[in-house]
PDB file of C-alpha atoms in Angstrom:
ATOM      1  CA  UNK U 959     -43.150  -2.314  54.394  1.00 49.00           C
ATOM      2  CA  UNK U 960     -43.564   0.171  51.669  1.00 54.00           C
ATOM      3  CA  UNK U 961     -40.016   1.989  52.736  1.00 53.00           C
ATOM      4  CA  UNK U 962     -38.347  -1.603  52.652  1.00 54.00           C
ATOM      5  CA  UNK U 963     -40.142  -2.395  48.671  1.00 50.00           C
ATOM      6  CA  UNK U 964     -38.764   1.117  47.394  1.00 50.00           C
ATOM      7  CA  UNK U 965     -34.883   0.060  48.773  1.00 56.00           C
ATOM      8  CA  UNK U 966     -35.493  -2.710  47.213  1.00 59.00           C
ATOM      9  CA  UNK U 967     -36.456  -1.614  43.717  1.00 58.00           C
ATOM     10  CA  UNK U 968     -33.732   0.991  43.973  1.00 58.00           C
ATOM     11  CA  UNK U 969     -30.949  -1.593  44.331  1.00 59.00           C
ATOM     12  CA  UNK U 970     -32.557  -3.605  41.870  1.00 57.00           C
ATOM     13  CA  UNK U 971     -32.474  -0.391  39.654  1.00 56.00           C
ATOM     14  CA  UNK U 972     -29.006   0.319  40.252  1.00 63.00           C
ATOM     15  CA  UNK U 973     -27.790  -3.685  39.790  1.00 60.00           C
ATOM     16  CA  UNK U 974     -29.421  -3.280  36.664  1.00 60.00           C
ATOM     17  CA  UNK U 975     -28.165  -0.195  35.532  1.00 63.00           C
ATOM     18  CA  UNK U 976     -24.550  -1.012  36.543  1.00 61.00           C
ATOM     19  CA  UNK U 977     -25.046  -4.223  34.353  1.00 58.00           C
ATOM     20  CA  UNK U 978     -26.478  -2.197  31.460  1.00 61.00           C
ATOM     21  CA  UNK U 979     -23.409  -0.126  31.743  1.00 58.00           C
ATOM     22  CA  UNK U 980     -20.955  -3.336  32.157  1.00 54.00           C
ATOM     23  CA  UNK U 981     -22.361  -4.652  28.873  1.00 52.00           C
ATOM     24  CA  UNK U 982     -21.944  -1.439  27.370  1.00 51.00           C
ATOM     25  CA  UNK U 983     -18.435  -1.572  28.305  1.00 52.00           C
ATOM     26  CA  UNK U 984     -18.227  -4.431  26.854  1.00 48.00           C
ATOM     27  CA  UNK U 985     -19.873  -4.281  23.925  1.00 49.00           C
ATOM     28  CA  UNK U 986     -17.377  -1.493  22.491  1.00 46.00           C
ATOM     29  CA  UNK U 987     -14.277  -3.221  24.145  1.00 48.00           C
ATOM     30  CA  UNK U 988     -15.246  -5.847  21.664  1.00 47.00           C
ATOM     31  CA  UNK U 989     -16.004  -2.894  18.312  1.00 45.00           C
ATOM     32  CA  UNK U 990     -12.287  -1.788  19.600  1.00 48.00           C
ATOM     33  CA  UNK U 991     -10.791  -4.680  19.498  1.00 47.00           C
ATOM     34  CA  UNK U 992     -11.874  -5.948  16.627  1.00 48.00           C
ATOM     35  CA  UNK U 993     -12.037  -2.654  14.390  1.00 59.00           C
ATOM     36  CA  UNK U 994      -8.539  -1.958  15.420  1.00 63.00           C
ATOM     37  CA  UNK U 995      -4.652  -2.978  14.113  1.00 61.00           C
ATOM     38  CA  UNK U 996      -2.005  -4.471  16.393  1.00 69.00           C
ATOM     39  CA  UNK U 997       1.548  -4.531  15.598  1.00 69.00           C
ATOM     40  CA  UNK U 998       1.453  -8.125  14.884  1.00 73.00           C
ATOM     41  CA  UNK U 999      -1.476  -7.804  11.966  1.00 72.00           C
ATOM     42  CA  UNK U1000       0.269  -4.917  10.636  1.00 72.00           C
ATOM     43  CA  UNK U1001       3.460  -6.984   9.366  1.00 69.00           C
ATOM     44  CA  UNK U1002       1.792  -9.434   8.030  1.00 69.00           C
ATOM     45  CA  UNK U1003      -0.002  -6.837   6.097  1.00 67.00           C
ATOM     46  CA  UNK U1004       3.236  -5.016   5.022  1.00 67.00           C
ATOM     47  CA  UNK U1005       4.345  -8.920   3.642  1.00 64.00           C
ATOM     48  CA  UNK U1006       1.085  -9.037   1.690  1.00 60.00           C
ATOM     49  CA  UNK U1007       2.465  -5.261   0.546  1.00 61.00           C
ATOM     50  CA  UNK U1008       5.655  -6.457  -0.266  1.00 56.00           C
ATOM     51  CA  UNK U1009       4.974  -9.206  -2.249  1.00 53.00           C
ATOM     52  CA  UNK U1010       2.717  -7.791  -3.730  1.00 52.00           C
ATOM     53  CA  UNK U1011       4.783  -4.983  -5.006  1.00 49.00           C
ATOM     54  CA  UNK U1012       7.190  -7.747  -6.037  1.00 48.00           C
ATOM     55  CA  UNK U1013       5.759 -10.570  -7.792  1.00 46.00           C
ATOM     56  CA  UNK U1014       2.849  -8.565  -9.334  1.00 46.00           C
ATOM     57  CA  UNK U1015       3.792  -9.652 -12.524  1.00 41.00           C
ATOM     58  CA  UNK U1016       3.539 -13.467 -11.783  1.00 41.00           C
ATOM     59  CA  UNK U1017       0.643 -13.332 -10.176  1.00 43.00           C
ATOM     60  CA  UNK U1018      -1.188 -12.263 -12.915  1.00 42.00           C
ATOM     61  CA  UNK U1019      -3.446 -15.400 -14.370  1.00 46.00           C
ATOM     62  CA  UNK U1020      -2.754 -16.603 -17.695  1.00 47.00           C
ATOM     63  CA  UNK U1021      -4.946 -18.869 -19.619  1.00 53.00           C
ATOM     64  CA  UNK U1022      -1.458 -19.661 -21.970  1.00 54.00           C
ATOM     65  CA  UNK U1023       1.204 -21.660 -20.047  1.00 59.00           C
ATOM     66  CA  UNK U1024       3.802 -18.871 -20.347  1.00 66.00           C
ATOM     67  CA  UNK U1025       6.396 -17.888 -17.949  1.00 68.00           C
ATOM     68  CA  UNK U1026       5.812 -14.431 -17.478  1.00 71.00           C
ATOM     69  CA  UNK U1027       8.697 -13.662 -15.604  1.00 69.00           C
ATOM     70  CA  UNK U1028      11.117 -14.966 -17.704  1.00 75.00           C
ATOM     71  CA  UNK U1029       9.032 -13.728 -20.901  1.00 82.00           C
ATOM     72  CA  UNK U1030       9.411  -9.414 -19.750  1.00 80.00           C
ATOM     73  CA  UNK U1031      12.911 -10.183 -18.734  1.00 77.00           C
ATOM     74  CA  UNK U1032      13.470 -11.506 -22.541  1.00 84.00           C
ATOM     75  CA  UNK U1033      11.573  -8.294 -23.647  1.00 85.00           C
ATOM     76  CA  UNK U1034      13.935  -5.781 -22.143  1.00 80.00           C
ATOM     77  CA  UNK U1035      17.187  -7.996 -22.905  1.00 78.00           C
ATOM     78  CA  UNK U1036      19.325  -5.399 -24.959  1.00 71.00           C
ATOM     79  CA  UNK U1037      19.616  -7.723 -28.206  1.00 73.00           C
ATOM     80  CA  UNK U1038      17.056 -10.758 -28.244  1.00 79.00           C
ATOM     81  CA  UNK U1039      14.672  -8.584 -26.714  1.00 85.00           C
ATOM     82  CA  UNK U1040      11.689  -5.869 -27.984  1.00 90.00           C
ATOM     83  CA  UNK U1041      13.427  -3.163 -30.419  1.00 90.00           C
ATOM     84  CA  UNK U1042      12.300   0.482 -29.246  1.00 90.00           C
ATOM     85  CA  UNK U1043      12.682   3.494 -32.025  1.00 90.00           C
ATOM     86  CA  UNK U1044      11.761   7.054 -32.443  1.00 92.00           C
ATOM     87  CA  UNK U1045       8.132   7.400 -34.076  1.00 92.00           C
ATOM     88  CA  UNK U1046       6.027  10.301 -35.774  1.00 91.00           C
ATOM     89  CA  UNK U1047       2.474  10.120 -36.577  1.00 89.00           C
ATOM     90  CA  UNK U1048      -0.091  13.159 -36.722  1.00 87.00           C
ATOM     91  CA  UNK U1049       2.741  15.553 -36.345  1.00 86.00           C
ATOM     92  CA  UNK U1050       3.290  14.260 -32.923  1.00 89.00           C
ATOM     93  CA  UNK U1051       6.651  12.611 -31.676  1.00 89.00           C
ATOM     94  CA  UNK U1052       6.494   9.136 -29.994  1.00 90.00           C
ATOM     95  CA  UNK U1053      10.184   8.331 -28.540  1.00 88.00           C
ATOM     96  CA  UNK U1054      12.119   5.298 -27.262  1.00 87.00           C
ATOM     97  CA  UNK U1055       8.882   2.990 -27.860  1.00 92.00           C
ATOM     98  CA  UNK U1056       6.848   0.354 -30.128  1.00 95.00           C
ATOM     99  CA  UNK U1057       3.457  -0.267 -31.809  1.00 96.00           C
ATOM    100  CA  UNK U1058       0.977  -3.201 -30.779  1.00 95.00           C
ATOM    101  CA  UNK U1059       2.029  -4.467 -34.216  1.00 96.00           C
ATOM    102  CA  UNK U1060       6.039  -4.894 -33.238  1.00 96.00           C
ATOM    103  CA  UNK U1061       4.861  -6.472 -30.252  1.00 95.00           C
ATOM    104  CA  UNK U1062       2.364  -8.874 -31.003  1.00 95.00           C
ATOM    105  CA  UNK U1063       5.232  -9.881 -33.918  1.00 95.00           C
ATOM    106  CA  UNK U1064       8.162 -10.117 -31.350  1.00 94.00           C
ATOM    107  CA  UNK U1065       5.117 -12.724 -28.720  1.00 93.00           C
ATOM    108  CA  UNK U1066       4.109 -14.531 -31.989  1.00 92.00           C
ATOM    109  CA  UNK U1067       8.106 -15.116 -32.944  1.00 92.00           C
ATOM    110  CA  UNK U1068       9.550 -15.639 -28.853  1.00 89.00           C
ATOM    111  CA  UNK U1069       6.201 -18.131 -28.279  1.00 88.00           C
ATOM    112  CA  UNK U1070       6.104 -19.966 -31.337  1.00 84.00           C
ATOM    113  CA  UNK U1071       5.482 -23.416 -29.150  1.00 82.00           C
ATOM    114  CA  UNK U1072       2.458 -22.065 -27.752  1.00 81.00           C
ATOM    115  CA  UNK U1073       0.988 -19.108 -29.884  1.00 85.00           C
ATOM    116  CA  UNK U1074      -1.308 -20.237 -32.882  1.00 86.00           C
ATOM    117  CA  UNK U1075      -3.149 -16.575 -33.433  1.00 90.00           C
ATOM    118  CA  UNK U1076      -2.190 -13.019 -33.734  1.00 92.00           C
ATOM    119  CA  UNK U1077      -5.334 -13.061 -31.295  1.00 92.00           C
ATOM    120  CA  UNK U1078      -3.652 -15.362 -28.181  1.00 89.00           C
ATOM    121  CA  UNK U1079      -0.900 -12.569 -28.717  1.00 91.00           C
ATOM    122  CA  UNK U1080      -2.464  -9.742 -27.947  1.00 92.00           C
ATOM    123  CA  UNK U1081      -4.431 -11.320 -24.858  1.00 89.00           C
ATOM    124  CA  UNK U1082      -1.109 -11.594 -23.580  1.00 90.00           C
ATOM    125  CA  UNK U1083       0.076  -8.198 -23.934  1.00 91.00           C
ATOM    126  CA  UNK U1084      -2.455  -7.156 -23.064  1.00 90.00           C
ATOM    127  CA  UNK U1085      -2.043  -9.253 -19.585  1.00 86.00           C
ATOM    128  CA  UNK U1086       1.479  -7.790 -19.593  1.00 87.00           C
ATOM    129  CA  UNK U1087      -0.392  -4.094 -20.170  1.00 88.00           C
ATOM    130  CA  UNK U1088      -2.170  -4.941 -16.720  1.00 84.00           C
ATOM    131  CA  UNK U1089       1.081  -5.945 -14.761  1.00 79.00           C
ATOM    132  CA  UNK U1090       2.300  -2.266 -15.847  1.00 79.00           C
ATOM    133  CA  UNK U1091       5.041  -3.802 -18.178  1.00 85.00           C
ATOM    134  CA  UNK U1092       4.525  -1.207 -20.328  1.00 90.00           C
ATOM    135  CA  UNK U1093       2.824   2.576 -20.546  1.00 89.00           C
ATOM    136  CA  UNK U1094       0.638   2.894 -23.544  1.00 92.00           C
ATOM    137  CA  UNK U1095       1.326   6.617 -24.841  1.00 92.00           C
ATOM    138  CA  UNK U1096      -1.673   7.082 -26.708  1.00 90.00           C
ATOM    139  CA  UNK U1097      -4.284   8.728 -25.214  1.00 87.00           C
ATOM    140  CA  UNK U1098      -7.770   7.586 -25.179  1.00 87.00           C
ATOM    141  CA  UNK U1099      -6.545   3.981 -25.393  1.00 89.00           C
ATOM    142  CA  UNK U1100      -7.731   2.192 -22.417  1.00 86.00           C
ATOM    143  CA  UNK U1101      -6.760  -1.912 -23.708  1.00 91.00           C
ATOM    144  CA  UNK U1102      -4.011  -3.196 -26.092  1.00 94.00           C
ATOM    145  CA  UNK U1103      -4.344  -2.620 -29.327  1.00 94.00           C
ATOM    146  CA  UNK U1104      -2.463  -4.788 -32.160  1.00 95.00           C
ATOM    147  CA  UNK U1105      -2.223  -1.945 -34.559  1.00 94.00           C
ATOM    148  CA  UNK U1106       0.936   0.314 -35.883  1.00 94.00           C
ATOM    149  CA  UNK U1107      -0.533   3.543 -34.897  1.00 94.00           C
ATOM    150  CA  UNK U1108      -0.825   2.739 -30.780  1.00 94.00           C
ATOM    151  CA  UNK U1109       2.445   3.621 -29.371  1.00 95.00           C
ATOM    152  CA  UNK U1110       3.831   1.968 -25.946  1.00 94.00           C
ATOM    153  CA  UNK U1111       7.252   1.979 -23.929  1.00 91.00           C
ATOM    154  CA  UNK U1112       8.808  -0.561 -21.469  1.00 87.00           C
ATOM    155  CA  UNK U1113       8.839   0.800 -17.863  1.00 81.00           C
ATOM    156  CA  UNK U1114      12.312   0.953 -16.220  1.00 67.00           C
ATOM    157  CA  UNK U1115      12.990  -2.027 -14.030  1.00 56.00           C
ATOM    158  CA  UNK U1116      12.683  -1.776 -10.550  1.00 50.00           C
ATOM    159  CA  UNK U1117      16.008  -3.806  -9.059  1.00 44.00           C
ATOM    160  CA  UNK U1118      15.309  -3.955  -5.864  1.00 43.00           C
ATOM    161  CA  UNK U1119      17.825  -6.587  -5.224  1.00 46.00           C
ATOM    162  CA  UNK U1120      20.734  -4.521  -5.414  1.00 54.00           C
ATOM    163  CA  UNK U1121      20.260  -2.995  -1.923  1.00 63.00           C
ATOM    164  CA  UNK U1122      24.483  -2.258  -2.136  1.00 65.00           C
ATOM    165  CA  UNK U1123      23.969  -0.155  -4.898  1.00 61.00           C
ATOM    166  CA  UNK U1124      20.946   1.976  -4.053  1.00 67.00           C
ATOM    167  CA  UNK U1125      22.560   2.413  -0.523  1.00 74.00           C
ATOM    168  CA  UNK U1126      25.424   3.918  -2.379  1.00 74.00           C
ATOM    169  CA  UNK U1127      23.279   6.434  -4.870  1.00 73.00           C
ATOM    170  CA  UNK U1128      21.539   7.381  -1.416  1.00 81.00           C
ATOM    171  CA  UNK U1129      24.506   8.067   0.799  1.00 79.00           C
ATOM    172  CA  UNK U1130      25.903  10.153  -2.804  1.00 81.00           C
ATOM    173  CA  UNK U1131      22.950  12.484  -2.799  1.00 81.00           C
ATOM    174  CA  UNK U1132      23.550  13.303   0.997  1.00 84.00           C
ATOM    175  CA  UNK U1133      27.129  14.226   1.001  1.00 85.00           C
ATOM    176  CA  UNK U1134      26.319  16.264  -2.445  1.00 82.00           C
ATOM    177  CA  UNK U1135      23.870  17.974  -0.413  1.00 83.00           C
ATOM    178  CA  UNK U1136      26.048  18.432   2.839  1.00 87.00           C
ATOM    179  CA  UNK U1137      23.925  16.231   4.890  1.00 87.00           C
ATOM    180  CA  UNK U1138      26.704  13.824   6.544  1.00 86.00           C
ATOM    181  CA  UNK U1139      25.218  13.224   9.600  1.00 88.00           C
ATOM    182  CA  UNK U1140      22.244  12.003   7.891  1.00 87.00           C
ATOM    183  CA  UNK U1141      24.642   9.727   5.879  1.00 85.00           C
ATOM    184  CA  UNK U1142      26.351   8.758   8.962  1.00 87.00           C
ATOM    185  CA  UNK U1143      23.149   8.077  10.925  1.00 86.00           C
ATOM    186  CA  UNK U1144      21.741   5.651   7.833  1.00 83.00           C
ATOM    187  CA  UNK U1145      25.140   3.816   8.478  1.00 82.00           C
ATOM    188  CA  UNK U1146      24.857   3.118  12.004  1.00 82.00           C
ATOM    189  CA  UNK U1147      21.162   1.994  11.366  1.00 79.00           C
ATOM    190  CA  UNK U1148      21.770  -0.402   8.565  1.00 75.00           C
ATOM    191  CA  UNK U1149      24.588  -2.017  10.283  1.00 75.00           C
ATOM    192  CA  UNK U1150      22.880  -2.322  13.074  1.00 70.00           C
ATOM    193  CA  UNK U1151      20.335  -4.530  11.520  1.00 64.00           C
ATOM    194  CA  UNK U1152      20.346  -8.718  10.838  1.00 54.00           C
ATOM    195  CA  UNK U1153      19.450  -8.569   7.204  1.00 52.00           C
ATOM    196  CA  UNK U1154      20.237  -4.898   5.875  1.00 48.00           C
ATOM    197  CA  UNK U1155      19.494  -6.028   2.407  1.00 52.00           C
ATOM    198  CA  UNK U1156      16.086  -7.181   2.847  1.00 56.00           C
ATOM    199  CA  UNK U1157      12.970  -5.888   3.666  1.00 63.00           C
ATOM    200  CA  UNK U1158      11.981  -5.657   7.185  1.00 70.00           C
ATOM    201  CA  UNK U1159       8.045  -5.554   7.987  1.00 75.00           C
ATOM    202  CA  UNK U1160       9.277  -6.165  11.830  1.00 78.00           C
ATOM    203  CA  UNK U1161      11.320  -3.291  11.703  1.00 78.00           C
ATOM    204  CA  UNK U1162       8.518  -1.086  10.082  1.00 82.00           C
ATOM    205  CA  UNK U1163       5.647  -2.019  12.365  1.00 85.00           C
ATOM    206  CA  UNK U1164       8.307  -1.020  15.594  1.00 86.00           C
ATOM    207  CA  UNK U1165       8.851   2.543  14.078  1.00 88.00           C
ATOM    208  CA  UNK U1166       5.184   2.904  13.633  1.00 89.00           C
ATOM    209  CA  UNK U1167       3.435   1.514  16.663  1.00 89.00           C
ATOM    210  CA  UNK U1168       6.350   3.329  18.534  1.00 91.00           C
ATOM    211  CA  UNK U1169       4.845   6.483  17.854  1.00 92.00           C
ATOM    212  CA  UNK U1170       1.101   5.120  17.964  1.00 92.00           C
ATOM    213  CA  UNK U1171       2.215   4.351  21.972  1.00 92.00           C
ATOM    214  CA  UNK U1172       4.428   7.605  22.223  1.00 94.00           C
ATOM    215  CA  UNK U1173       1.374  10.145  20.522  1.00 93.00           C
ATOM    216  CA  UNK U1174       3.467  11.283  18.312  1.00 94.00           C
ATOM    217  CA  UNK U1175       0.441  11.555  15.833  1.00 94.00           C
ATOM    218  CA  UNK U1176       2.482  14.052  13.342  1.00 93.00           C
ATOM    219  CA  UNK U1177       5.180  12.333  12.915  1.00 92.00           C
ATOM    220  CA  UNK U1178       2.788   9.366  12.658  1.00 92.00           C
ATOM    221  CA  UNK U1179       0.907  10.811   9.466  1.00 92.00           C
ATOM    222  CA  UNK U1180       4.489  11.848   8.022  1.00 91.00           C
ATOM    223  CA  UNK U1181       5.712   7.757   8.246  1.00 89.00           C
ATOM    224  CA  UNK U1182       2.000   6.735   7.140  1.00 89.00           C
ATOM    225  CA  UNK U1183       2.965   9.295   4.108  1.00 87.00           C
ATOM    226  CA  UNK U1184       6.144   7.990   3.182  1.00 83.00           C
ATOM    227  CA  UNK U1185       5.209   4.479   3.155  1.00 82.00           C
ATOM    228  CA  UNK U1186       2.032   5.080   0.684  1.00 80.00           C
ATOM    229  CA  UNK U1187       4.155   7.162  -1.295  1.00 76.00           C
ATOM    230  CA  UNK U1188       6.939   4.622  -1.589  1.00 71.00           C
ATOM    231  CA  UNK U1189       5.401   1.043  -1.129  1.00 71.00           C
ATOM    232  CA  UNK U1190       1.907   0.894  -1.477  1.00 73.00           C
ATOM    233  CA  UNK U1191       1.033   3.214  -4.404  1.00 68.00           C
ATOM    234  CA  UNK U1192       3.375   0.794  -6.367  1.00 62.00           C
ATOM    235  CA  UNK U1193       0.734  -2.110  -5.656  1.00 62.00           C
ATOM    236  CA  UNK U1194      -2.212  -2.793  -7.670  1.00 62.00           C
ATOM    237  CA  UNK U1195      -5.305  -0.999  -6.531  1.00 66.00           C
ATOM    238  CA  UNK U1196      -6.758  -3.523  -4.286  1.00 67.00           C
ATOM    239  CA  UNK U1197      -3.898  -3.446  -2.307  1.00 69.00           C
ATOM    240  CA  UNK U1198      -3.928   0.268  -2.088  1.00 72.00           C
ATOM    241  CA  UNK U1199      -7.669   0.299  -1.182  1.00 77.00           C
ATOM    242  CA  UNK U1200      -6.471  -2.427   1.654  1.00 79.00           C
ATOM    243  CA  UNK U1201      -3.389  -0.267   2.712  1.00 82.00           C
ATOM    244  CA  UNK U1202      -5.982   2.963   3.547  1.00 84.00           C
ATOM    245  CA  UNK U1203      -8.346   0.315   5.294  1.00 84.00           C
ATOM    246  CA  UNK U1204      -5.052  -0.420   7.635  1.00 86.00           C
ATOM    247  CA  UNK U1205      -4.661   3.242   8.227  1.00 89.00           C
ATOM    248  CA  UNK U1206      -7.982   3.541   9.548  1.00 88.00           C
ATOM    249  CA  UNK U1207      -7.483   0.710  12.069  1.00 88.00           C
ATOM    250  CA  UNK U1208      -3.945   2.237  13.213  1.00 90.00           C
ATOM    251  CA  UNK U1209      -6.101   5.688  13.680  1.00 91.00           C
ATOM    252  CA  UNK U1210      -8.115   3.852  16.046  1.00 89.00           C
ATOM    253  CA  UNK U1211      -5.452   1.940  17.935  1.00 90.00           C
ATOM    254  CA  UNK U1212      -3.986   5.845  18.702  1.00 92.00           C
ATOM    255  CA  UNK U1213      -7.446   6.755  19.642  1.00 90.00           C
ATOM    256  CA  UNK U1214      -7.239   3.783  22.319  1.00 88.00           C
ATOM    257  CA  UNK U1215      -3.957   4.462  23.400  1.00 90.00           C
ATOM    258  CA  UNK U1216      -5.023   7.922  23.742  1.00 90.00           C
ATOM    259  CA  UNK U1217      -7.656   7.378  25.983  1.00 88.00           C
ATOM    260  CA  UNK U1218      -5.935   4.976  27.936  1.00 88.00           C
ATOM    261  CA  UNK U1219      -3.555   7.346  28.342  1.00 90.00           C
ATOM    262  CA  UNK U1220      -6.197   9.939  29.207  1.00 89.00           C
ATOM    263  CA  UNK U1221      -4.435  12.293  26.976  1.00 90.00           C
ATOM    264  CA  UNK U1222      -6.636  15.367  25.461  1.00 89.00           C
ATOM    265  CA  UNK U1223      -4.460  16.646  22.921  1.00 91.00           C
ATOM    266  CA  UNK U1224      -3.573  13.587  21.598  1.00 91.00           C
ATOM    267  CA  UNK U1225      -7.637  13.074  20.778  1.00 90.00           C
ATOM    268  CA  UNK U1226      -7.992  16.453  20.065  1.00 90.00           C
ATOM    269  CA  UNK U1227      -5.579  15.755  17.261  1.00 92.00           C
ATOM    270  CA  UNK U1228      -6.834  12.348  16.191  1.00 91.00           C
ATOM    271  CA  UNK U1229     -10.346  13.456  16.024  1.00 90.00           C
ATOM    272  CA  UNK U1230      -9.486  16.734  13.756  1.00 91.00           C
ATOM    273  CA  UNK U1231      -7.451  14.613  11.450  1.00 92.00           C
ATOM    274  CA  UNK U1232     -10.258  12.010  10.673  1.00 90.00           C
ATOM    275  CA  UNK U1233     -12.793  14.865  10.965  1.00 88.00           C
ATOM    276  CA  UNK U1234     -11.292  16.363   7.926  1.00 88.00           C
ATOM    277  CA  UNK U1235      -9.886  13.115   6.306  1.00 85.00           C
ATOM    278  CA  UNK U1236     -13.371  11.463   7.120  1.00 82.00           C
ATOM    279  CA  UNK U1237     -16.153  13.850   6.806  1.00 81.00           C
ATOM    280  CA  UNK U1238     -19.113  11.812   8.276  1.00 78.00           C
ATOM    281  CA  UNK U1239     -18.145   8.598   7.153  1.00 81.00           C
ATOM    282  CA  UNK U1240     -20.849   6.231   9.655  1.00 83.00           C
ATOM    283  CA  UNK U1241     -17.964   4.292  10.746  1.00 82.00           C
ATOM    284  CA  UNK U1242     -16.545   6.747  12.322  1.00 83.00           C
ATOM    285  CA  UNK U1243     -19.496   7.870  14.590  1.00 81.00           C
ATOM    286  CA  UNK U1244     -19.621   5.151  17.189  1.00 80.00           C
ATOM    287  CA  UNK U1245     -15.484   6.406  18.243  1.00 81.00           C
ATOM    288  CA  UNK U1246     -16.397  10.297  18.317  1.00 78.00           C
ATOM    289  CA  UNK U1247     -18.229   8.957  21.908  1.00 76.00           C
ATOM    290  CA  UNK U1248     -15.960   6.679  22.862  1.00 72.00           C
ATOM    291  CA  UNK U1249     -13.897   8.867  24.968  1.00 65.00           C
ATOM    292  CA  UNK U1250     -16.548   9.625  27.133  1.00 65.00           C
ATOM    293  CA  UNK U1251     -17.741   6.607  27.735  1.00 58.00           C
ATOM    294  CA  UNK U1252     -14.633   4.954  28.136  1.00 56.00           C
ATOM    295  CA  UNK U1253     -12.718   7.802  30.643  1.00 54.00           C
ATOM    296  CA  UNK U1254     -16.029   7.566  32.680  1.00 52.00           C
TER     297      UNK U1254
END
């Protein structure tokens, strides 16, 4: 009788540690799925990137029903719009720009319908200041300022509509540095594509979750690079803040397919990335364990 209890408590014990272990299981299947990025999520976050990027300026709130869009293009037109000059003041040499002054004139005299105050003026610019219309040149000078003596220029236009012509300033630069079967290569790629003169989050999220499923985690971080370099440090700071919390979640798909996988070096070089990029950041801890739970 007392041989037959102590089987029994022993299967008991190992039902119930099996079942702690199957909850286990599942507890950080769920942490994984939910803390990490599929290829789906990921374009709709390079959209949100993209437009972003694009129609910052409109999306800036105005108070004033102006069309802000319409009003920077009016700025930089070469005769109706904002006159630049050379300026000196304290010995130091401000060129190709204007004061708040000129600019709260040239708002008060292009807005007469809807400006009443030298004040409303300058709350626009000073909107405009936030899109990054303009770079103010003075230092120290953190809003706009309607004064003579605060010094800004226009920043160049960004046409990104005239794919054609960028294409051709790219495939320039690589024959003027001998790399033609670079230029040839960018040829066969954007001909090879439906819309070559748009941009293509689809596309994107391929390239990158290609190499999350090959382990290619270098060439990985170089991509991840390039795109923060050329897309999302053009965004406004929320978005950039958002584009490093998608990197995080892409780091932890590669840990998945990693351990799926059962590949060590491809942890090994996961976990000494974030261990350097992430010095004991708490949300990192629980995945440091997960391989060996996981592989067990």
């Amino acid at each position: 009788v007392i041989a037959g209890g102590q089987r029994q408590r022993g299967r008991r014990d190992t039902t119930e540690t099996k079942q702690r272990a199957t909850e286990k299981k599942r507890r950080q299947k769920g942490f994984v799925t939910h803390d990490t990025m599929s290829e789906k999520k990921f374009q709709k976050a390079l959209k949100l990137f993209q437009r972003n990027l694009s129609q910052k300026i409109i999306e800036i709130p105005l108070d004033l029903p102006v069309d802000v869009e319409e009003l920077v293009a009016k700025m930089r037109h070469p005769s109706l719009g904002l006159q630049v000059r050379d300026y000196t003041w304290r010995m130091k040499h401000y060129g190709h720009c204007f004061n708040g002054n000129e600019l709260v004139d040239w708002l008060m005299q292009n807005l007469k319908q809807t400006l009443d105050s030298r004040e409303k003026a300058a709350k626009i610019a000073e909107h405009l200041r936030k899109c990054e219309v303009f770079d103010t040149l003075v230092a120290g000078v953190q809003k706009f300022v309607d004064s003579p003596f605060v010094f800004y220029r226009l920043k160049n236009p960004v046409e990104l509509e005239d794919w054609s012509y960028l294409d051709g300033l790219v495939h320039e630069y690589l024959v003027y540095r001998g790399l033609m079967s670079t230029s040839m290569q960018m040829d066969r790629e954007l001909s090879a594509r439906d819309h070559p003169q748009s941009f293509d989050p689809i596309l994107i999220s391929r390239q990158v979750f290609g190499l999350v499923d090959s382990l290619h985690f270098s060439q990985l971080l170089e991509m991840w690079d390039l795109l923060e370099l050329r897309i999302f440090s053009k965004s406004s700071t929320a978005i950039l803040e958002l584009s490093q919390q998608v990197f995080a979640k892409i780091l932890k798909m590669y840990i998945v397919v990693a351990i799926r996988s059962k590949s060590q070096q491809g942890l090994n070089d996961a976990f000494k990335f974030i261990a350097e990029r992430f010095p004991r950041h708490p949300e990192w801890n629980p995945w440091f364990s997960l391989p060996y739970t996981m592989m067990s």
